[in-house]
């Protein structure tokens, strides 16, 4: 879905189940759409920790896989978090536990994730978890 407007005014509840790729320019309100998902089971995946911190700062109901002391949480610490922001490189932690059935998976800067998964830091465990998430959500 390509939106060629200054601001994204999309109501997520109007979308049918499926996979959507939202391509819009910087500052168009893509991240603001997350407000509509409060109270849902949301997995937010990106390739940069800085994006995780920005999302958590804007949406306090989303928890990252990184603690306040800038250390990474262990897999058992993630198992009950129903609104989780995680770096692609840590996805394997989700496969080591009981799986949450996510209502939504948000993939931010998908091309960055693609780059990390194929050239920078390929890891078959992350790839397997990523494929599982995409198939089952």
C-alpha positions as a printed NumPy array, in Angstrom:
array([[  0.   ,   0.   ,   0.   ],
       [  1.61 ,   3.247,  -1.131],
       [  0.245,   6.44 ,   0.318],
       [  1.097,   9.579,  -1.596],
       [ -0.35 ,  12.045,   0.855],
       [  1.289,  14.345,   3.334],
       [ -0.131,  12.439,   6.303],
       [ -1.29 ,   8.84 ,   6.734],
       [ -4.912,   8.894,   7.901],
       [ -5.507,   5.164,   7.931],
       [ -7.859,   3.384,  10.312],
       [ -6.335,  -0.023,  10.979],
       [ -9.737,  -1.445,  11.948],
       [-10.914,  -0.856,   8.37 ],
       [ -8.318,  -3.298,   7.007],
       [ -9.186,  -6.935,   6.517],
       [ -6.842,  -9.638,   7.789],
       [ -3.751,  -9.922,   5.679],
       [ -0.326,  -8.523,   5.052],
       [  0.132,  -4.867,   4.281],
       [  3.238,  -2.945,   3.362],
       [  2.854,   0.728,   4.08 ],
       [  5.267,   2.884,   2.125],
       [  5.096,   6.576,   2.963],
       [  7.622,   9.346,   3.443],
       [  9.367,  10.346,   6.682],
       [  7.082,  12.281,   9.008],
       [  3.869,  11.046,   7.413],
       [  2.526,   9.483,  10.61 ],
       [  3.269,   5.809,  10.014],
       [  4.461,   5.302,  13.597],
       [  1.491,   7.256,  14.931],
       [ -0.71 ,   4.415,  13.681],
       [  0.593,   2.368,  16.609],
       [ -1.758,   4.321,  18.899],
       [ -4.595,   2.363,  17.334],
       [ -3.076,  -0.912,  18.513],
       [ -2.979,  -0.204,  22.245],
       [ -4.475,  -3.171,  24.096],
       [ -3.65 ,  -5.583,  21.254],
       [ -0.862,  -8.152,  21.108],
       [  1.739,  -6.294,  19.054],
       [  5.213,  -7.341,  17.984],
       [  7.269,  -4.451,  16.583],
       [ 10.421,  -5.553,  14.749],
       [ 13.187,  -3.325,  13.469],
       [ 16.918,  -3.557,  12.838],
       [ 18.119,  -0.626,  14.955],
       [ 17.936,  -0.328,  18.736],
       [ 17.542,   3.429,  18.415],
       [ 14.155,   2.91 ,  16.754],
       [ 13.12 ,   0.656,  19.634],
       [ 13.936,   3.363,  22.156],
       [ 12.061,   5.987,  20.124],
       [  8.951,   3.796,  19.919],
       [  9.024,   2.984,  23.629],
       [  9.395,   6.66 ,  24.472],
       [  6.358,   7.568,  22.327],
       [  4.244,   4.592,  23.343],
       [  4.879,   3.71 ,  26.987],
       [  2.695,   0.592,  26.708],
       [  5.28 ,  -1.024,  24.419],
       [  8.194,  -2.822,  26.114],
       [ 11.562,  -3.397,  24.465],
       [ 13.798,  -6.426,  24.789],
       [ 16.447,  -4.143,  26.272],
       [ 16.315,  -3.26 ,  29.965],
       [ 16.709,   0.2  ,  31.472],
       [ 20.341,  -0.658,  32.165],
       [ 20.985,  -1.219,  28.453],
       [ 21.325,  -4.977,  28.855],
       [ 19.373,  -7.521,  26.854],
       [ 16.522,  -9.35 ,  28.538],
       [ 16.632, -13.115,  28.647],
       [ 14.072, -15.179,  26.714],
       [ 12.043, -16.077,  29.824],
       [ 11.705, -12.343,  30.59 ],
       [  9.994, -11.784,  27.218],
       [  7.429, -14.582,  27.338],
       [  4.539, -12.633,  28.853],
       [  5.071,  -9.27 ,  27.161],
       [  2.099,  -8.655,  24.863],
       [  3.378,  -5.438,  23.277],
       [  7.017,  -6.037,  22.449],
       [  9.528,  -4.066,  20.395],
       [ 12.512,  -6.181,  19.421],
       [ 15.563,  -5.994,  17.21 ],
       [ 15.625,  -8.495,  14.337],
       [ 18.928,  -9.839,  15.658],
       [ 17.188, -10.933,  18.884],
       [ 14.174, -12.686,  17.329],
       [ 15.629, -16.083,  18.153],
       [ 14.824, -15.363,  21.819],
       [ 11.133, -15.666,  21.002],
       [ 11.469, -19.226,  19.684],
       [ 12.871, -20.464,  22.99 ],
       [  9.596, -20.053,  24.855],
       [  5.858, -20.531,  24.688],
       [  4.707, -18.521,  21.719],
       [  2.386, -15.561,  21.941],
       [ -0.127, -15.388,  19.116],
       [  0.335, -11.798,  17.968],
       [ -2.58 ,  -9.732,  16.697],
       [ -0.198,  -7.521,  14.718],
       [  3.403,  -7.614,  13.623],
       [  4.877,  -4.265,  12.642],
       [  8.102,  -4.382,  10.641],
       [  9.756,  -0.984,  10.618],
       [ 12.426,  -0.206,   8.028],
       [ 11.963,  -3.575,   6.357],
       [ 14.828,  -3.016,   3.924],
       [ 17.197,  -2.561,   6.863],
       [ 16.031,  -5.873,   8.301],
       [ 16.551,  -7.483,   4.925],
       [ 20.1  ,  -6.138,   4.821],
       [ 20.846,  -7.397,   8.323],
       [ 19.365, -10.805,   7.626],
       [ 21.283, -11.391,   4.414],
       [ 24.606,  -9.606,   4.662],
       [ 25.423,  -7.956,   7.971],
       [ 24.434, -10.55 ,  10.564],
       [ 22.787, -13.597,   9.006],
       [ 21.532, -16.042,  11.63 ],
       [ 19.422, -19.049,  10.717],
       [ 17.643, -18.984,  14.1  ],
       [ 16.461, -15.394,  13.563],
       [ 15.453, -16.253,  10.01 ],
       [ 13.467, -19.277,  11.164],
       [ 11.629, -17.254,  13.816],
       [ 10.951, -14.441,  11.336],
       [  9.445, -16.913,   8.836],
       [  7.347, -18.515,  11.572],
       [  6.004, -15.123,  12.69 ],
       [  5.108, -14.103,   9.161],
       [  3.34 , -17.394,   8.465],
       [  1.335, -17.531,  11.693],
       [  0.24 , -13.942,  12.224]])
